[in-house]
Coordinates of C-alpha atoms in Angstrom, one line a residue:
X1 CA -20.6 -20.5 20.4
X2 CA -20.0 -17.5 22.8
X3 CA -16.8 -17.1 24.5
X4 CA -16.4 -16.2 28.1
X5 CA -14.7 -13.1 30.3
X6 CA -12.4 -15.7 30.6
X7 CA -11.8 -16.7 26.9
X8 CA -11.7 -13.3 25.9
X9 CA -8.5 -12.7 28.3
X10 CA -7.0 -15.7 26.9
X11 CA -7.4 -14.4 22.9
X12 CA -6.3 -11.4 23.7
X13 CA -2.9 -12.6 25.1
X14 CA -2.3 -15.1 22.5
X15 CA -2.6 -12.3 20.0
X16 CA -0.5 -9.8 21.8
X17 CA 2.1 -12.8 21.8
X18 CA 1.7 -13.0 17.9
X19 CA 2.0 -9.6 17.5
X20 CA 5.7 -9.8 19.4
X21 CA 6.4 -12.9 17.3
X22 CA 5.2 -11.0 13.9
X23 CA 6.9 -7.8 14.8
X24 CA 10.3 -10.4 14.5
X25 CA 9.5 -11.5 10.9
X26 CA 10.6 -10.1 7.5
X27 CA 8.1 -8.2 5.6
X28 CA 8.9 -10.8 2.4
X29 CA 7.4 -13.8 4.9
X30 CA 4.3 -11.3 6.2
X31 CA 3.8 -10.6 1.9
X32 CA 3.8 -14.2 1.2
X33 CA 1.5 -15.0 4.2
X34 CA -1.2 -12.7 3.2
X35 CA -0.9 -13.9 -0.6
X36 CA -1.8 -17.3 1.1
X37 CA -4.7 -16.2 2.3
X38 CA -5.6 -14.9 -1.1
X39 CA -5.5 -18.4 -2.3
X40 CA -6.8 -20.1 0.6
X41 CA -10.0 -18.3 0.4
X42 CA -9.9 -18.4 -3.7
X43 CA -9.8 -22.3 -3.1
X44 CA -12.8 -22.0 -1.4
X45 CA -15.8 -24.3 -3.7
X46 CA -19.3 -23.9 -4.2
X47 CA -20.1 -24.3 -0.4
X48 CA -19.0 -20.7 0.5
X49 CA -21.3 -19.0 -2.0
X50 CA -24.6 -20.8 -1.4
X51 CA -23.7 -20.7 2.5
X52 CA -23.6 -17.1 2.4
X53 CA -26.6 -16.7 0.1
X54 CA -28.8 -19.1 2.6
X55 CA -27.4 -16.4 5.4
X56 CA -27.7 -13.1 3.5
X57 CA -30.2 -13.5 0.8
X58 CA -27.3 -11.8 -1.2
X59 CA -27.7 -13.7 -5.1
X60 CA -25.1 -15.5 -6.4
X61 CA -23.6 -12.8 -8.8
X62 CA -23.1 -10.5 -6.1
X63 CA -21.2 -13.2 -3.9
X64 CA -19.2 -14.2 -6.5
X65 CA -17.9 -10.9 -7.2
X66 CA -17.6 -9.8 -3.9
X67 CA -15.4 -13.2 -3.1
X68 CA -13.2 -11.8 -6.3
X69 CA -13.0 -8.5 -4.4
X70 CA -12.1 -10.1 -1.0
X71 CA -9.2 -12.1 -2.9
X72 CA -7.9 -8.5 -4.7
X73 CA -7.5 -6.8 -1.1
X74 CA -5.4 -9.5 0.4
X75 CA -3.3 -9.4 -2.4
X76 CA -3.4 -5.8 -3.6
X77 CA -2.3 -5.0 0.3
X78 CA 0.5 -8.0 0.1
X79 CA 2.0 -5.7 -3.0
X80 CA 1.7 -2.4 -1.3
X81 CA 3.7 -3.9 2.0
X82 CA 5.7 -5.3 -0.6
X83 CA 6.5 -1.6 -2.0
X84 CA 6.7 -0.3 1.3
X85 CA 4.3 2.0 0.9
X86 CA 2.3 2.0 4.2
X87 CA 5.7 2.4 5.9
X88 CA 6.6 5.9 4.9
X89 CA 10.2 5.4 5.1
X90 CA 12.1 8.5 6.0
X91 CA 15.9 9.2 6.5
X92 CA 17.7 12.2 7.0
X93 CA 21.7 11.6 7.4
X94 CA 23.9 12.9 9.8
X95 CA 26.2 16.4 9.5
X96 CA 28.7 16.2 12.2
X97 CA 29.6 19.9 10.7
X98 CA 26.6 21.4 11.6
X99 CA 26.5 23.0 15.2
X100 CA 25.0 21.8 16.9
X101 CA 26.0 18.7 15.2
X102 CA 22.9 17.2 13.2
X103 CA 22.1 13.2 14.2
X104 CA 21.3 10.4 11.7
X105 CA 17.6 9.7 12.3
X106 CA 15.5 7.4 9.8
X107 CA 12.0 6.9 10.4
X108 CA 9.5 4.0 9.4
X109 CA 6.1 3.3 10.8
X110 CA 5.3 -0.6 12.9
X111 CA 2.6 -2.1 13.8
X112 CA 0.4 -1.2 16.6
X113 CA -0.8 -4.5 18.4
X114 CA -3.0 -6.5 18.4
X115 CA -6.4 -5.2 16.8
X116 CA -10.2 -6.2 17.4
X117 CA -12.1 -6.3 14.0
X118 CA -16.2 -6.4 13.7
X119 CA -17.4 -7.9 11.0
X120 CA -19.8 -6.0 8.7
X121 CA -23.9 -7.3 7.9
X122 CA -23.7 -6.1 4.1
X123 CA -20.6 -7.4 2.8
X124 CA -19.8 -11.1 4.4
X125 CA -16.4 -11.4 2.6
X126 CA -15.5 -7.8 1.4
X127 CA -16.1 -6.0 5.1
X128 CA -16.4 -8.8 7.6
X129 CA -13.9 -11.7 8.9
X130 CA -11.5 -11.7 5.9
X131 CA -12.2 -8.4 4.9
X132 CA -10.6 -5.1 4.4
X133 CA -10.1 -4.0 8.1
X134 CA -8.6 -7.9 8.9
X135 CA -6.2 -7.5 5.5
X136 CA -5.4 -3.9 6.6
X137 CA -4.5 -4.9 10.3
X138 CA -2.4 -8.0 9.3
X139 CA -0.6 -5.7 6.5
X140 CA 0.7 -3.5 8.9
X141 CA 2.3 -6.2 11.0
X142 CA -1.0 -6.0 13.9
X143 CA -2.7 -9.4 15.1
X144 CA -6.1 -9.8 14.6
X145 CA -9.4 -11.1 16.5
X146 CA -12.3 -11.1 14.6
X147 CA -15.8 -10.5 15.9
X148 CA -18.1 -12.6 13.8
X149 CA -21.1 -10.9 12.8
X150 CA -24.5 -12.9 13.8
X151 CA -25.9 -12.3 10.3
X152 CA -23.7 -14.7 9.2
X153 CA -22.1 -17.1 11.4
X154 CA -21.0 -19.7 9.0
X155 CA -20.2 -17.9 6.6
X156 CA -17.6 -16.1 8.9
X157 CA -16.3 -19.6 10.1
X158 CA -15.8 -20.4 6.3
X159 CA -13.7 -17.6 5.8
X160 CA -12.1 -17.4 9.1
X161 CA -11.1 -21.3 8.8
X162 CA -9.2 -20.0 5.3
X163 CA -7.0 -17.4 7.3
X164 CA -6.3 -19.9 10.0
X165 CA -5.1 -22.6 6.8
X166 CA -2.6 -19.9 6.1
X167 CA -1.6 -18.8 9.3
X168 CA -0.6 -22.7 9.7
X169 CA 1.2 -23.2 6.0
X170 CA 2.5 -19.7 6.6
X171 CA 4.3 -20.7 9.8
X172 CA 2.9 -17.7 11.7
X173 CA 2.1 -17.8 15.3
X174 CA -0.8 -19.1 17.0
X175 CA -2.7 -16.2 17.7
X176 CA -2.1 -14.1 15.0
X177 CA -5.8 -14.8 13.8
X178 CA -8.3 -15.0 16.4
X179 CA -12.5 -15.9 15.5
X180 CA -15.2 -15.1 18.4
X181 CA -18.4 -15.5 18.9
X182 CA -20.1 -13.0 20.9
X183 CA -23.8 -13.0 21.8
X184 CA -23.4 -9.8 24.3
X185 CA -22.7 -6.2 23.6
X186 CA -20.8 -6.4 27.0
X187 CA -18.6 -9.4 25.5
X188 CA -17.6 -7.5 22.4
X189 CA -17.4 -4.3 24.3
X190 CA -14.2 -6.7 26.5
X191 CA -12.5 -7.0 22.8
X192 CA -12.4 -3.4 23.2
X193 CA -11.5 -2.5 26.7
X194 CA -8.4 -5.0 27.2
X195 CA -5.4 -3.1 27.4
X196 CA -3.7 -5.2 25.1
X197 CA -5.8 -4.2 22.2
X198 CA -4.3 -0.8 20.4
X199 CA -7.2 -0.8 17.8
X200 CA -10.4 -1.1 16.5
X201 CA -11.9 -1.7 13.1
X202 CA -15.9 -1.1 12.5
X203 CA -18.0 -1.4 9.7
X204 CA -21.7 -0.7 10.6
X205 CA -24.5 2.0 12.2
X206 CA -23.7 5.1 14.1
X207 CA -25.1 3.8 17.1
X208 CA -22.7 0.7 17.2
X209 CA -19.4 2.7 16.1
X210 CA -20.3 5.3 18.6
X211 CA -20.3 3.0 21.6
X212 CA -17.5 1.8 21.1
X213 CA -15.6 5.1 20.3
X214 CA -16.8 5.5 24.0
X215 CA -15.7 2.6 25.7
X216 CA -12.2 2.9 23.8
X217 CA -12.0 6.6 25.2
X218 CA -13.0 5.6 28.6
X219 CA -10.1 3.3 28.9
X220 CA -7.0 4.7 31.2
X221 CA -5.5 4.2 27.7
X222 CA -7.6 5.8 24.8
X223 CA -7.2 3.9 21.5
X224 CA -8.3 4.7 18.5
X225 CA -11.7 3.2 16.8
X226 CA -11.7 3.4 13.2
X227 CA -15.4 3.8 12.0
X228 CA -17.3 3.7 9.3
X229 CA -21.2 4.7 10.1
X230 CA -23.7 6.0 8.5
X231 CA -23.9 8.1 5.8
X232 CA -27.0 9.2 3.3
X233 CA -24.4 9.9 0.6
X234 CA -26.6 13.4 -0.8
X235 CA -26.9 13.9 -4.5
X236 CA -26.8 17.7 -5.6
X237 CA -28.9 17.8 -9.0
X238 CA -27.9 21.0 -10.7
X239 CA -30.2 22.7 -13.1
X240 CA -28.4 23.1 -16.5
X241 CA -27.8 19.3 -16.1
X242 CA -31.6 18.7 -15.1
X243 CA -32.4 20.5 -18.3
X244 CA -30.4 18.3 -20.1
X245 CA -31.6 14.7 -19.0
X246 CA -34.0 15.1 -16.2
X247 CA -35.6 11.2 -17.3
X248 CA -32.3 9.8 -17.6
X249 CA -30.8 10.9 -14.3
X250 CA -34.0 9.9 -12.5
X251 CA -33.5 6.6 -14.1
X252 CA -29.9 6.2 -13.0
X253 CA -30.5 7.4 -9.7
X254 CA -33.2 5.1 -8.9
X255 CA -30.7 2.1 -10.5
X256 CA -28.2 3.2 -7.7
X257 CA -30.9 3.5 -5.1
X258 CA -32.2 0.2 -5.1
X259 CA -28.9 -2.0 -6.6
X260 CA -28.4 -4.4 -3.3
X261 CA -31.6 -3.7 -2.0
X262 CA -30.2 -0.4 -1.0
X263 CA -28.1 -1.9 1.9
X264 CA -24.6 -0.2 0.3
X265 CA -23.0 2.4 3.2
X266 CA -22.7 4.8 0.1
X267 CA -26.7 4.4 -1.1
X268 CA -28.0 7.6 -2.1
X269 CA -30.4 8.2 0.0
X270 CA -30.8 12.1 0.1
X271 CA -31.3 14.2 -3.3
X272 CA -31.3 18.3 -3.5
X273 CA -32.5 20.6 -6.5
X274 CA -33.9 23.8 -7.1
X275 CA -38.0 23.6 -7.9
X276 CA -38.6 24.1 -11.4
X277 CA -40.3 22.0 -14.0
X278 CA -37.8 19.7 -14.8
X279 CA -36.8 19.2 -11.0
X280 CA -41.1 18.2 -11.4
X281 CA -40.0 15.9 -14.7
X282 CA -37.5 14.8 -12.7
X283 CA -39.8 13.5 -9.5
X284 CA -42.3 12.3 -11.7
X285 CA -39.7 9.9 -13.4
X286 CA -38.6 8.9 -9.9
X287 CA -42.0 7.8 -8.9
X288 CA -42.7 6.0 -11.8
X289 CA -39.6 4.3 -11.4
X290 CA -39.9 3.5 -7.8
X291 CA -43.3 2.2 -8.3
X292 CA -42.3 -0.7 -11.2
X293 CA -39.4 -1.8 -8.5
X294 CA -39.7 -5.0 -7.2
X295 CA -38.9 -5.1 -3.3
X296 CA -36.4 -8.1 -2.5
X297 CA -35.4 -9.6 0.3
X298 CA -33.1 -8.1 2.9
X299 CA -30.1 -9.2 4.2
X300 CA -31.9 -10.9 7.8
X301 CA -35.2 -10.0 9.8
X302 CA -34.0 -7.1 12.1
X303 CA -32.1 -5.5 9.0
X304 CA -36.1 -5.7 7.0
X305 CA -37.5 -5.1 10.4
X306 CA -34.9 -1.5 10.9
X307 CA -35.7 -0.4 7.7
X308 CA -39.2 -0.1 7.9
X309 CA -39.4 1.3 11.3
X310 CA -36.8 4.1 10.1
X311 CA -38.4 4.6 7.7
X312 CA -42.1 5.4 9.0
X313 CA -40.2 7.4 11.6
X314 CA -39.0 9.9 8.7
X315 CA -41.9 10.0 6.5
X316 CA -43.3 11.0 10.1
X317 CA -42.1 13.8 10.5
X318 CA -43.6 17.3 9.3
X319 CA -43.4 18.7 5.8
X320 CA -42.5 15.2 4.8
X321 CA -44.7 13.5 2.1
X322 CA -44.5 10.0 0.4
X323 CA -44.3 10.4 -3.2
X324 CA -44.0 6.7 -4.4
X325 CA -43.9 3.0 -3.3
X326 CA -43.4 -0.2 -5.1
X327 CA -46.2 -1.5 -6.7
X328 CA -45.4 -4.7 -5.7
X329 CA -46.4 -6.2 -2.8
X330 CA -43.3 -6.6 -0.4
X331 CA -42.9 -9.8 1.4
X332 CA -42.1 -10.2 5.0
X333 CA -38.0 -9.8 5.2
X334 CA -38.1 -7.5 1.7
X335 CA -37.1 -3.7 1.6
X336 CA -40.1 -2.1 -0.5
X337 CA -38.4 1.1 -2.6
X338 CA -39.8 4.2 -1.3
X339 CA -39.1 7.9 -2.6
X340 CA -40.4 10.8 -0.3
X341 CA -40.5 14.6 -0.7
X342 CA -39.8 17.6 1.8
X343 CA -39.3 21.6 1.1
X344 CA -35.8 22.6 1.8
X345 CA -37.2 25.2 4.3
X346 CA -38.5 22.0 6.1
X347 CA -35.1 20.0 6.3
X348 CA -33.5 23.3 7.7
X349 CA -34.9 23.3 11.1
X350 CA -35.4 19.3 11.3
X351 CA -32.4 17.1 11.6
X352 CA -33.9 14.2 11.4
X353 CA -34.3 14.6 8.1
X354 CA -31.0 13.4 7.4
X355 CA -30.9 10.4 9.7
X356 CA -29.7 7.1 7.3
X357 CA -32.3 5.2 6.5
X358 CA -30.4 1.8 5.3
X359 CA -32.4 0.5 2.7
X360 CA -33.9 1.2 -0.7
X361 CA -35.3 4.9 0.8
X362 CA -34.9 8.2 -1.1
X363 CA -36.0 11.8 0.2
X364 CA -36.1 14.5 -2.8
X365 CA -34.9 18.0 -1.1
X366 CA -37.1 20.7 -3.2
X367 CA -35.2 24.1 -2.2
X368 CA -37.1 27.5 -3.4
X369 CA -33.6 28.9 -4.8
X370 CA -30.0 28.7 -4.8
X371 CA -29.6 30.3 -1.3
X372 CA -32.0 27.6 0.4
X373 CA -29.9 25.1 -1.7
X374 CA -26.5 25.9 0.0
X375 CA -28.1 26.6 3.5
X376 CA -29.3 22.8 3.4
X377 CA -25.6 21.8 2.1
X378 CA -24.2 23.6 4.7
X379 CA -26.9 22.2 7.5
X380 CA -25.2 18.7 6.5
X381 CA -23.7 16.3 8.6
X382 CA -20.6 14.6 7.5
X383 CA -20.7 12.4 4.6
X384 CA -18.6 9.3 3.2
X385 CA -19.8 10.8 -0.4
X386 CA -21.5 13.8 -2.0
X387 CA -22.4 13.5 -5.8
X388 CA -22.7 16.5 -8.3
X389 CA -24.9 15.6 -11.6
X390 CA -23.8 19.5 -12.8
X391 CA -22.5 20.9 -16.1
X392 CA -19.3 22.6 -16.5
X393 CA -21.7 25.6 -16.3
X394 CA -23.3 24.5 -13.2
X395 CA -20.0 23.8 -11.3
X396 CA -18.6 27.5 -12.6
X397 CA -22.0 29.1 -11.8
X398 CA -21.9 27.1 -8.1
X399 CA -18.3 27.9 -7.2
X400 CA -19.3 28.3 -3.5
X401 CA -21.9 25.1 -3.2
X402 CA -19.4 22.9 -4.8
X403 CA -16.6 24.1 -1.9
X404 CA -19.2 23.9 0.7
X405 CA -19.9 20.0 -0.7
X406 CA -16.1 19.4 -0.7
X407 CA -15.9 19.8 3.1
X408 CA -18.6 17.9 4.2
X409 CA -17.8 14.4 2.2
X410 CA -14.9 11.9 1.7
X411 CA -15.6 11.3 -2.2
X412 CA -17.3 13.8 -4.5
X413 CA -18.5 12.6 -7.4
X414 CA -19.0 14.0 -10.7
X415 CA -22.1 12.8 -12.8
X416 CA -22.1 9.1 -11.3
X417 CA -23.4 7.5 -8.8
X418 CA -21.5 6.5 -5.8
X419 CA -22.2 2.8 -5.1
X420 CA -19.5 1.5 -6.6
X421 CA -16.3 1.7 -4.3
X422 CA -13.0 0.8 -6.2
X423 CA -10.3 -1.1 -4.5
X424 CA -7.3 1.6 -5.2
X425 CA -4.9 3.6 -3.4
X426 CA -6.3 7.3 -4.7
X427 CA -9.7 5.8 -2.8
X428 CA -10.8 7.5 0.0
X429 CA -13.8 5.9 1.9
X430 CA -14.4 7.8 4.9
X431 CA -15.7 11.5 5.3
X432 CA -16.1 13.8 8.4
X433 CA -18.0 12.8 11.2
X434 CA -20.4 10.8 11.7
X435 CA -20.0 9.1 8.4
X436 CA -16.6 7.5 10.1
X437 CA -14.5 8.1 13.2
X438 CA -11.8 10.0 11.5
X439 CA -11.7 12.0 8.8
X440 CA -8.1 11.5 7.8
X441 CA -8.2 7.7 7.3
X442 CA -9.6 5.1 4.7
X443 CA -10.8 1.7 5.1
X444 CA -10.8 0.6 1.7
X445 CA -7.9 0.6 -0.4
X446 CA -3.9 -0.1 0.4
X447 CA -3.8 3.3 2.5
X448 CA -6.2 2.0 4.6
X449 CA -2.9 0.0 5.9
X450 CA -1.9 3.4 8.0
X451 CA -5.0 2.9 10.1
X452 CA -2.9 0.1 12.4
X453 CA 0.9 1.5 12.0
X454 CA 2.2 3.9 14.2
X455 CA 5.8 6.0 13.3
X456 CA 9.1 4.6 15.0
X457 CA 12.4 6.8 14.3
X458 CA 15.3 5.3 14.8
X459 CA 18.5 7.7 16.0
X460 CA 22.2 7.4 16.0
X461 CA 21.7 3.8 15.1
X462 CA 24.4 1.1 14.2
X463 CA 23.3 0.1 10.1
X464 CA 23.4 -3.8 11.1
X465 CA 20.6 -3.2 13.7
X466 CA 18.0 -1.4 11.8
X467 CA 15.0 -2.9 10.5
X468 CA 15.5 -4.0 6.6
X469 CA 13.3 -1.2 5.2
X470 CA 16.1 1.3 7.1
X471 CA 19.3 0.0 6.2
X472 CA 21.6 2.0 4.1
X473 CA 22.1 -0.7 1.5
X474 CA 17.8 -0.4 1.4
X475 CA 17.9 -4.3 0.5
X476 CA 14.2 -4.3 0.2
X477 CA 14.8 -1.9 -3.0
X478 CA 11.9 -0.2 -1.7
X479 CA 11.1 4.2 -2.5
X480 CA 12.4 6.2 0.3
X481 CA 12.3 9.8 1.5
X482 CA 16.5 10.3 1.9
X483 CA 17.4 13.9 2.4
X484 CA 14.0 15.2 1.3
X485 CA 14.5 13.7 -2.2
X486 CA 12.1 9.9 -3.2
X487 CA 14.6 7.4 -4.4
X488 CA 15.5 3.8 -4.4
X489 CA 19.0 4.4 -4.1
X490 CA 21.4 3.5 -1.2
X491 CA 22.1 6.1 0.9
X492 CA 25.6 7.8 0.5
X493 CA 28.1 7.5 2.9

């Protein structure tokens, strides 16, 4: 049910009331809050998997791990707010010898406020209601209001009913977990422009991050948007390695390209190599490979219908020629795998070559030499990931390709593919723009937490009034930065 101007105003104060109450409460009580939800949504039966599966198409296995995932975030967050480690806790004593005389100042970072979170089309538990960008907000002490995605509705009231179990058994305030419905860009664009919001989470296409990058930097008060958009994730096939195993890569690659039905934000859709005969073995492979796929269905109608209008639109354009297609006949609402070609002298003065095409699409780069090979690297936009399948003699002979990879991508990866995207804290899953909003940031993984914190420093301040994490006795027992040197230790006197 859509929600009104109205409404909207409504949510948005509730939460920014939460976020007052929240900003009041120990970090022990916000841990054990979010390890509820953990547990609320791992009591979840039978009736969450085969609701998503009737709203996603998404099979069983997949849910079931991705429900496993959802459950590790919530709690693998709970442990790093536990640690302390999204607060960066920072304290330099004072020197009343020093001239002038040096203040105590101690630095941790808060919450920023309440935060508006759209729910992702590709991942219903991992990226959308109670995903990583709602377990990330919450972490850092925000409130939250969830935009449901329309791909799944009750799927999203399944999971946002969970939260709201645990926001009750927590003792939390009302408001510090908000669900809406929104059948208008303008209504979700309001969960953006109120004033009380200090932050957005997005998970999607470059068109939908983009708008509302702009309507949060229209407001009198910019805030930041932190989005992840599209990306075509370019493999860089080196030629000592293509010597090697030109069968088995093509193999592996086309494994990757169509796992999901290709709708992963880190699908490989884009491949570069020098021509040669095996780059040819290598195609070949591909085809044959592509053409024993069997197209299955997408995750809803205008996500089938996208992919095959993107796609005609790039195998369009000039120099561009379709190499192979799934034998298979693909049914309405199924993403057929498709594998095209273009000459790297052909991708250089066309950028629509490297528009996302969000599905089980490929398009093999053939570049005349070397030189060609690093002018299309460097022609790149930015990337969430850039995979190398090179030898240790590739990488030394392409010292300046592999530096000119580095700055275009969030991940580099080194003979693997990347649609697998670990839950950790050395994860970085973001890259230069457009793949996301900014570079600097994460949104998977416990660092992801920094997204919604902001730094407070604290001067000159009386021990018994300083937040828990600053105190000289550090109760929490948490690592801190005193005097430039990590320890858990109390701070001298």
């Amino acid at each position: 049910m859509s929600v009104s101007k109205e409404g909207i105003e409504s949510i948005v104060q509730k939460a920014q009331e939460a976020f007052v109450a929240i900003s009041k409460i120990s970090l022990a009580k916000r841990v054990a809050f979010m390890r509820n939800v953990a547990s609320e949504i791992e009591a979840l039966g039978p009736e969450l998997i085969s609701t998503a599966q009737q709203e996603s198409s998404l099979p069983e296995g997949r849910l079931v791990g991705e429900k496993g995932r959802t459950i590790f975030q919530w709690r693998s967050y709970a442990d790093a707010v536990e640690r302390g480690d999204s607060l960066d806790i920072s304290i330099d004593t004072a020197n009343a010898e020093r001239t002038p005389p040096k203040p105590d100042i101690r630095k941790t970072n808060v919450g920023l406020g309440p935060v508006t979170v759209f729910g992702a089309s590709n991942f219903p538990f991992a990226f959308s209601t109670a995903g990583g960008d709602t377990a990330g907000a919450i972490a850092a002490g925000c409130s939250v209001i969830v935009k449901a995605h329309p791909g799944h509705p009750k799927t999203s009231q399944i999971m946002a009913d969970a939260i709201l179990s645990a926001v009750a058994k927590s003792d939390f305030p009302e408001g510090t977990f908000s669900h809406v419905f929104c059948e208008t860009n303008e209504e979700a664009q309001l969960l953006v422009s109120n004033p009380l919001i200090k932050a957005v989470g997005f998970t999607g296409s470059y068109r939908g991050g983009k708008a509302l990058m702009d309507v949060a930097a229209s407001r009198p008060e910019p805030i930041p948007v932190y989005a992840e958009m599209g990306s075509v994730n370019p493999v860089f096939i080196l030629p000592a390695k293509l010597k090697d195993s030109a069968v088995e890569l093509a193999k592996q690659y086309v494994g990757s390209l169509t796992l999901g039905v290709g709708q992963f934000c880190t699908n490989p859709g884009l491949a570069i190599g020098v021509q040669s005969p095996e780059l040819d073995e290598f195609i070949a492979t591909f085809q044959a490979e592509i053409e024993k796929a069997i197209p299955a269905p997408m995750l809803n109608a205008g996500i089938a219908k996208a992919y095959v209008s993107n796609k005609e639109k790039l195998v369009s354009q000039s120099g561009v020629d379709v190499a192979a297609v799934a034998v298979a006949e693909a049914a309405e609402g199924c993403g057929a795998p498709t594998v095209a070609t273009a000459l790297g002298v052909d991708f250089l003065i066309n950028d629509a070559l490297q528009e996302e095409v969000f599905g089980p699409f490929a398009l093999i780069v053939k570049c005349k030499d070397e030189a060609e090979m690093l002018a299309v690297t460097e022609k790149l936009h930015g990337q969430l990931t850039a995979t190398l399948l090179a030898t240790g003699e590739d990488l030394a002979a392409n010292a300046e390709l592999v530096s000119t990879i580095q700055s275009k991508c969030g991940r580099i990866i080194f003979n693997n593919f990347p649609t697998g995207v670990e839950v950790c804290k050395a994860m970085h899953h973001g890259g230069p723009f457009p793949s996301s909003s900014n570079v600097k940031f994460t949104s998977v993984g416990s660092d992801s937490i920094k997204r919604f914190v902001r730094p407070l420093s604290f001067q000159n301040w009386p021990d018994e009034f300083l937040p828990e994490e600053l105190k000289t006795s550090n109760p929490l027992g948490i690592w801190r930065t005193v005097n430039n040197e990590l320890t858990k230790a109390a701070v001298a006197n």
